[in-house]
Amino acid sequence: SAVISQKPSRDICQRGTSLTIQCQVDSQVTMMFWYRQQPGQSLTLIATANQGSEATYESGFVIDKFPISRPNLTFSTLTVSNMSPEDSSIYLCSVVGARSTDTQYFGPGTRLTVL
Amino acid sequence: AQTVTQSQPEMSVQEAETVTLSCTYDTSESDYYLFWYKQPPSRQMILVIRQEAYKQQNATENRFSVNFQKAAKSFSLKISDSQLGDAAMYFCAYRSSAYSGAGSYQLTFGKGTKLSVIP
């Protein structure tokens, strides 16, 4: 499976500010996704990061709030904009590999706390 | 839309014993994938085991095995010889195998079962 890293691993931010989370994979992957896991909850898909084009957002998530970039096949960023305490969550990057397209592997996650 | 239900919010097991975590799902599709992921306190989501719906044989990975009942739409996880390191949240997840663009890779997760292992 691919090795996935995320930066930062955790952060504490003030409301109204923005944070950009990076996801780096050690090999080219077919698909990259961003999930949110609110405290004590399961995972919810935010969007699919498309290489070279705009991300595909799920219902309830918008580009102005969660802009996403994917400049190449190994890297993506998720920005959480104009943060509020309700954005306090774990944000996880996941990938579907070039070799195995049926299984998603996850990064270590970024724990975000908004004060 | 597919749904995944994990009816046990919490479970506990004695070390070295066996425990079974339940998962049911609802789908109108005939071909799909099912997964169990483990999330320890470190929050890393780790793939435990996966099952292709077209395979009748239950998947096994060392101490982990599943009981896949396609007609009943049930996908339980059995952990044998439980170890302290097995303590974690366990999530059952469903994925369609029908290719329809990016959405076909979407995982639908259950709410999770918190497993505690008692020394």
mmCIF file of C-alpha atoms in Angstrom:
data_model
loop_
_atom_site.group_PDB
_atom_site.id
_atom_site.type_symbol
_atom_site.label_atom_id
_atom_site.label_comp_id
_atom_site.label_asym_id
_atom_site.label_seq_id
_atom_site.Cartn_x
_atom_site.Cartn_y
_atom_site.Cartn_z
ATOM 1 C CA SER A 1 0.000 0.000 0.000
ATOM 2 C CA ALA A 2 1.032 3.627 -0.484
ATOM 3 C CA VAL A 3 2.695 5.587 2.302
ATOM 4 C CA ILE A 4 0.632 8.678 3.042
ATOM 5 C CA SER A 5 1.727 11.615 5.163
ATOM 6 C CA GLN A 6 -0.223 14.632 6.336
ATOM 7 C CA LYS A 7 0.920 17.986 7.645
ATOM 8 C CA PRO A 8 0.281 19.295 10.195
ATOM 9 C CA SER A 9 -0.599 16.372 12.431
ATOM 10 C CA ARG A 10 -2.532 18.701 14.705
ATOM 11 C CA ASP A 11 -3.198 22.387 15.141
ATOM 12 C CA ILE A 12 -5.096 24.786 17.356
ATOM 13 C CA CYS A 13 -6.499 27.777 15.505
ATOM 14 C CA GLN A 14 -8.499 30.899 16.238
ATOM 15 C CA ARG A 15 -11.940 31.354 14.755
ATOM 16 C CA GLY A 16 -12.024 33.316 11.534
ATOM 17 C CA THR A 17 -8.627 32.069 10.373
ATOM 18 C CA SER A 18 -7.799 29.456 7.721
ATOM 19 C CA LEU A 19 -5.645 26.349 7.807
ATOM 20 C CA THR A 20 -4.180 24.415 4.895
ATOM 21 C CA ILE A 21 -3.598 20.690 5.336
ATOM 22 C CA GLN A 22 -1.188 18.877 3.066
ATOM 23 C CA CYS A 23 -1.367 15.265 1.923
ATOM 24 C CA GLN A 24 1.668 13.648 0.319
ATOM 25 C CA VAL A 25 1.802 10.131 -1.149
ATOM 26 C CA ASP A 26 4.994 8.263 -1.944
ATOM 27 C CA SER A 27 3.672 6.982 -5.280
ATOM 28 C CA GLN A 28 1.291 8.111 -7.971
ATOM 29 C CA VAL A 29 -2.298 7.314 -7.121
ATOM 30 C CA THR A 30 -5.483 7.276 -9.110
ATOM 31 C CA MET A 31 -7.789 9.029 -6.685
ATOM 32 C CA MET A 32 -7.389 11.221 -3.628
ATOM 33 C CA PHE A 33 -10.146 12.059 -1.173
ATOM 34 C CA TRP A 34 -10.658 14.244 1.866
ATOM 35 C CA TYR A 35 -12.775 13.125 4.817
ATOM 36 C CA ARG A 36 -13.927 14.811 7.994
ATOM 37 C CA GLN A 37 -14.403 12.995 11.266
ATOM 38 C CA GLN A 38 -16.179 15.067 13.878
ATOM 39 C CA PRO A 39 -15.602 14.180 17.548
ATOM 40 C CA GLY A 40 -16.975 10.739 18.344
ATOM 41 C CA GLN A 41 -18.405 10.339 14.863
ATOM 42 C CA SER A 42 -17.768 8.316 11.757
ATOM 43 C CA LEU A 43 -16.110 9.596 8.586
ATOM 44 C CA THR A 44 -17.851 11.862 6.119
ATOM 45 C CA LEU A 45 -16.522 12.434 2.627
ATOM 46 C CA ILE A 46 -15.858 16.103 1.900
ATOM 47 C CA ALA A 47 -14.663 15.868 -1.692
ATOM 48 C CA THR A 48 -12.685 14.050 -4.330
ATOM 49 C CA ALA A 49 -9.489 15.863 -5.268
ATOM 50 C CA ASN A 50 -9.149 15.795 -9.051
ATOM 51 C CA GLN A 51 -5.739 16.217 -10.608
ATOM 52 C CA GLY A 52 -5.595 19.347 -12.706
ATOM 53 C CA SER A 53 -9.245 20.302 -12.258
ATOM 54 C CA GLU A 54 -11.731 21.434 -9.648
ATOM 55 C CA ALA A 55 -12.563 19.051 -6.823
ATOM 56 C CA THR A 56 -15.884 17.224 -6.709
ATOM 57 C CA TYR A 57 -17.716 18.148 -3.510
ATOM 58 C CA GLU A 58 -20.278 16.112 -1.611
ATOM 59 C CA SER A 59 -23.585 17.490 -0.513
ATOM 60 C CA GLY A 60 -23.154 19.957 2.317
ATOM 61 C CA PHE A 61 -19.584 20.935 1.441
ATOM 62 C CA VAL A 62 -18.672 23.910 -0.737
ATOM 63 C CA ILE A 63 -15.525 25.110 -2.411
ATOM 64 C CA ASP A 64 -15.505 28.483 -0.670
ATOM 65 C CA LYS A 65 -15.304 26.781 2.714
ATOM 66 C CA PHE A 66 -13.066 23.852 1.749
ATOM 67 C CA PRO A 67 -10.911 24.772 -1.249
ATOM 68 C CA ILE A 68 -8.885 21.824 -2.495
ATOM 69 C CA SER A 69 -5.920 21.609 -4.804
ATOM 70 C CA ARG A 70 -4.290 18.652 -6.491
ATOM 71 C CA PRO A 71 -1.462 19.826 -8.701
ATOM 72 C CA ASN A 72 -0.109 16.336 -9.420
ATOM 73 C CA LEU A 73 -0.716 12.634 -8.795
ATOM 74 C CA THR A 74 1.016 12.526 -5.404
ATOM 75 C CA PHE A 75 -0.029 15.708 -3.581
ATOM 76 C CA SER A 76 -3.169 17.487 -2.468
ATOM 77 C CA THR A 77 -4.140 20.233 -0.057
ATOM 78 C CA LEU A 78 -7.348 20.963 1.811
ATOM 79 C CA THR A 79 -7.959 24.421 3.244
ATOM 80 C CA VAL A 80 -10.480 24.968 6.001
ATOM 81 C CA SER A 81 -11.521 28.593 5.602
ATOM 82 C CA ASN A 82 -12.979 31.115 8.017
ATOM 83 C CA MET A 83 -12.956 28.536 10.767
ATOM 84 C CA SER A 84 -15.466 28.220 13.565
ATOM 85 C CA PRO A 85 -15.474 25.849 16.554
ATOM 86 C CA GLU A 86 -17.810 23.580 14.576
ATOM 87 C CA ASP A 87 -14.895 22.849 12.234
ATOM 88 C CA SER A 88 -13.008 21.131 15.046
ATOM 89 C CA SER A 89 -12.507 17.649 13.640
ATOM 90 C CA ILE A 90 -9.999 15.178 12.342
ATOM 91 C CA TYR A 91 -9.373 15.637 8.638
ATOM 92 C CA LEU A 92 -8.148 12.592 6.753
ATOM 93 C CA CYS A 93 -6.718 12.189 3.325
ATOM 94 C CA SER A 94 -7.245 8.879 1.555
ATOM 95 C CA VAL A 95 -6.054 7.419 -1.725
ATOM 96 C CA VAL A 96 -6.886 4.723 -4.201
ATOM 97 C CA GLY A 97 -3.689 3.387 -5.684
ATOM 98 C CA ALA A 98 -2.670 2.918 -9.268
ATOM 99 C CA ARG A 99 -2.212 -0.823 -8.724
ATOM 100 C CA SER A 100 -5.173 -1.572 -6.531
ATOM 101 C CA THR A 101 -8.229 0.457 -7.336
ATOM 102 C CA ASP A 102 -10.603 -1.285 -4.963
ATOM 103 C CA THR A 103 -9.212 -0.284 -1.584
ATOM 104 C CA GLN A 104 -8.783 3.116 0.021
ATOM 105 C CA TYR A 105 -5.836 3.758 2.284
ATOM 106 C CA PHE A 106 -5.807 6.596 4.751
ATOM 107 C CA GLY A 107 -3.290 9.107 5.946
ATOM 108 C CA PRO A 108 -2.637 9.624 9.665
ATOM 109 C CA GLY A 109 -5.098 12.494 9.914
ATOM 110 C CA THR A 110 -4.894 16.096 11.085
ATOM 111 C CA ARG A 111 -6.563 16.957 14.375
ATOM 112 C CA LEU A 112 -7.909 20.503 14.199
ATOM 113 C CA THR A 113 -9.175 22.416 17.207
ATOM 114 C CA VAL A 114 -10.791 25.812 16.660
ATOM 115 C CA LEU A 115 -11.114 28.111 19.661
ATOM 116 C CA ALA B 1 -28.454 4.969 -1.284
ATOM 117 C CA GLN B 2 -26.416 2.479 0.632
ATOM 118 C CA THR B 3 -26.428 2.445 4.409
ATOM 119 C CA VAL B 4 -24.178 0.657 6.869
ATOM 120 C CA THR B 5 -25.300 -0.139 10.397
ATOM 121 C CA GLN B 6 -23.142 -1.132 13.329
ATOM 122 C CA SER B 7 -25.518 -1.857 16.167
ATOM 123 C CA GLN B 8 -22.903 -2.225 18.911
ATOM 124 C CA PRO B 9 -21.494 1.168 19.968
ATOM 125 C CA GLU B 10 -19.143 -0.535 22.439
ATOM 126 C CA MET B 11 -17.813 -4.024 23.033
ATOM 127 C CA SER B 12 -15.290 -5.527 25.392
ATOM 128 C CA VAL B 13 -13.311 -8.746 25.320
ATOM 129 C CA GLN B 14 -10.873 -10.487 27.598
ATOM 130 C CA GLU B 15 -7.350 -10.772 26.318
ATOM 131 C CA ALA B 16 -6.850 -14.033 24.361
ATOM 132 C CA GLU B 17 -10.587 -14.481 23.903
ATOM 133 C CA THR B 18 -12.657 -14.141 20.731
ATOM 134 C CA VAL B 19 -15.047 -11.317 19.906
ATOM 135 C CA THR B 20 -17.399 -10.697 17.001
ATOM 136 C CA LEU B 21 -18.382 -7.243 15.784
ATOM 137 C CA SER B 22 -21.601 -6.912 13.811
ATOM 138 C CA CYS B 23 -22.278 -4.989 10.634
ATOM 139 C CA THR B 24 -25.303 -4.955 8.370
ATOM 140 C CA TYR B 25 -25.780 -2.979 5.204
ATOM 141 C CA ASP B 26 -28.473 -2.109 2.754
ATOM 142 C CA THR B 27 -27.932 -2.035 -0.990
ATOM 143 C CA SER B 28 -29.704 -2.883 -4.208
ATOM 144 C CA GLU B 29 -26.437 -3.708 -5.956
ATOM 145 C CA SER B 30 -25.198 -7.234 -6.539
ATOM 146 C CA ASP B 31 -21.502 -6.486 -6.723
ATOM 147 C CA TYR B 32 -19.639 -4.413 -4.158
ATOM 148 C CA TYR B 33 -16.818 -4.376 -1.642
ATOM 149 C CA LEU B 34 -16.974 -4.480 2.129
ATOM 150 C CA PHE B 35 -14.226 -3.407 4.485
ATOM 151 C CA TRP B 36 -13.354 -3.344 8.133
ATOM 152 C CA TYR B 37 -11.099 -0.483 9.236
ATOM 153 C CA LYS B 38 -9.496 -0.092 12.647
ATOM 154 C CA GLN B 39 -8.851 3.320 14.204
ATOM 155 C CA PRO B 40 -6.715 3.234 17.366
ATOM 156 C CA PRO B 41 -6.293 6.337 19.546
ATOM 157 C CA SER B 42 -3.525 7.456 17.196
ATOM 158 C CA ARG B 43 -6.479 8.108 14.779
ATOM 159 C CA GLN B 44 -4.777 6.348 11.846
ATOM 160 C CA MET B 45 -7.373 4.428 9.833
ATOM 161 C CA ILE B 46 -5.942 0.982 9.203
ATOM 162 C CA LEU B 47 -7.434 -1.529 6.790
ATOM 163 C CA VAL B 48 -8.118 -4.772 8.632
ATOM 164 C CA ILE B 49 -9.816 -6.896 6.025
ATOM 165 C CA ARG B 50 -11.841 -6.632 2.833
ATOM 166 C CA GLN B 51 -14.398 -8.816 1.085
ATOM 167 C CA GLU B 52 -15.548 -8.833 -2.514
ATOM 168 C CA ALA B 53 -19.255 -9.583 -2.706
ATOM 169 C CA TYR B 54 -18.863 -11.949 -5.641
ATOM 170 C CA LYS B 55 -16.625 -14.223 -3.587
ATOM 171 C CA GLN B 56 -18.472 -16.756 -1.467
ATOM 172 C CA GLN B 57 -15.412 -17.583 0.590
ATOM 173 C CA ASN B 58 -15.041 -15.539 3.745
ATOM 174 C CA ALA B 59 -11.916 -13.392 3.891
ATOM 175 C CA THR B 60 -9.314 -14.052 6.580
ATOM 176 C CA GLU B 61 -6.230 -12.146 7.676
ATOM 177 C CA ASN B 62 -4.343 -13.895 10.457
ATOM 178 C CA ARG B 63 -6.474 -13.491 13.612
ATOM 179 C CA PHE B 64 -9.177 -11.572 11.755
ATOM 180 C CA SER B 65 -11.927 -13.225 9.763
ATOM 181 C CA VAL B 66 -15.327 -12.249 8.489
ATOM 182 C CA ASN B 67 -18.665 -13.962 8.266
ATOM 183 C CA PHE B 68 -20.146 -12.641 5.043
ATOM 184 C CA GLN B 69 -23.809 -13.467 4.564
ATOM 185 C CA LYS B 70 -24.789 -11.844 1.273
ATOM 186 C CA ALA B 71 -28.472 -12.743 1.367
ATOM 187 C CA ALA B 72 -28.792 -11.388 4.877
ATOM 188 C CA LYS B 73 -26.576 -8.386 4.041
ATOM 189 C CA SER B 74 -24.443 -9.098 7.050
ATOM 190 C CA PHE B 75 -20.687 -8.694 7.392
ATOM 191 C CA SER B 76 -19.381 -9.460 10.864
ATOM 192 C CA LEU B 77 -15.758 -9.351 11.987
ATOM 193 C CA LYS B 78 -14.318 -12.012 14.263
ATOM 194 C CA ILE B 79 -11.145 -11.302 16.183
ATOM 195 C CA SER B 80 -9.517 -14.394 17.640
ATOM 196 C CA ASP B 81 -6.932 -14.469 20.425
ATOM 197 C CA SER B 82 -7.599 -10.797 21.193
ATOM 198 C CA GLN B 83 -4.593 -8.681 22.065
ATOM 199 C CA LEU B 84 -4.259 -5.383 23.893
ATOM 200 C CA GLY B 85 -3.272 -3.765 20.605
ATOM 201 C CA ASP B 86 -6.651 -4.658 19.142
ATOM 202 C CA ALA B 87 -8.313 -2.007 21.296
ATOM 203 C CA ALA B 88 -9.655 0.593 18.882
ATOM 204 C CA MET B 89 -12.691 1.889 17.045
ATOM 205 C CA TYR B 90 -13.734 -0.494 14.284
ATOM 206 C CA PHE B 91 -15.586 0.820 11.258
ATOM 207 C CA CYS B 92 -17.432 -1.244 8.704
ATOM 208 C CA ALA B 93 -17.534 0.297 5.229
ATOM 209 C CA TYR B 94 -19.248 -0.357 1.901
ATOM 210 C CA ARG B 95 -18.114 0.525 -1.602
ATOM 211 C CA SER B 96 -19.873 -0.034 -4.876
ATOM 212 C CA SER B 97 -17.896 -1.858 -7.520
ATOM 213 C CA ALA B 98 -19.835 -0.326 -10.391
ATOM 214 C CA TYR B 99 -17.633 2.246 -12.077
ATOM 215 C CA SER B 100 -19.456 5.548 -12.423
ATOM 216 C CA GLY B 101 -16.725 8.100 -12.050
ATOM 217 C CA ALA B 102 -15.307 9.410 -8.816
ATOM 218 C CA GLY B 103 -18.451 8.634 -6.848
ATOM 219 C CA SER B 104 -18.023 4.910 -7.326
ATOM 220 C CA TYR B 105 -15.009 4.939 -5.029
ATOM 221 C CA GLN B 106 -16.932 6.550 -2.217
ATOM 222 C CA LEU B 107 -16.929 4.627 1.041
ATOM 223 C CA THR B 108 -20.038 4.550 3.182
ATOM 224 C CA PHE B 109 -19.095 4.022 6.816
ATOM 225 C CA GLY B 110 -20.990 2.712 9.788
ATOM 226 C CA LYS B 111 -20.910 4.668 13.048
ATOM 227 C CA GLY B 112 -18.258 2.411 14.509
ATOM 228 C CA THR B 113 -17.826 0.023 17.429
ATOM 229 C CA LYS B 114 -15.417 0.835 20.222
ATOM 230 C CA LEU B 115 -13.592 -2.317 21.263
ATOM 231 C CA SER B 116 -11.910 -2.544 24.639
ATOM 232 C CA VAL B 117 -9.549 -5.385 25.508
ATOM 233 C CA ILE B 118 -9.376 -6.338 29.168
ATOM 234 C CA PRO B 119 -6.028 -7.671 30.403
#
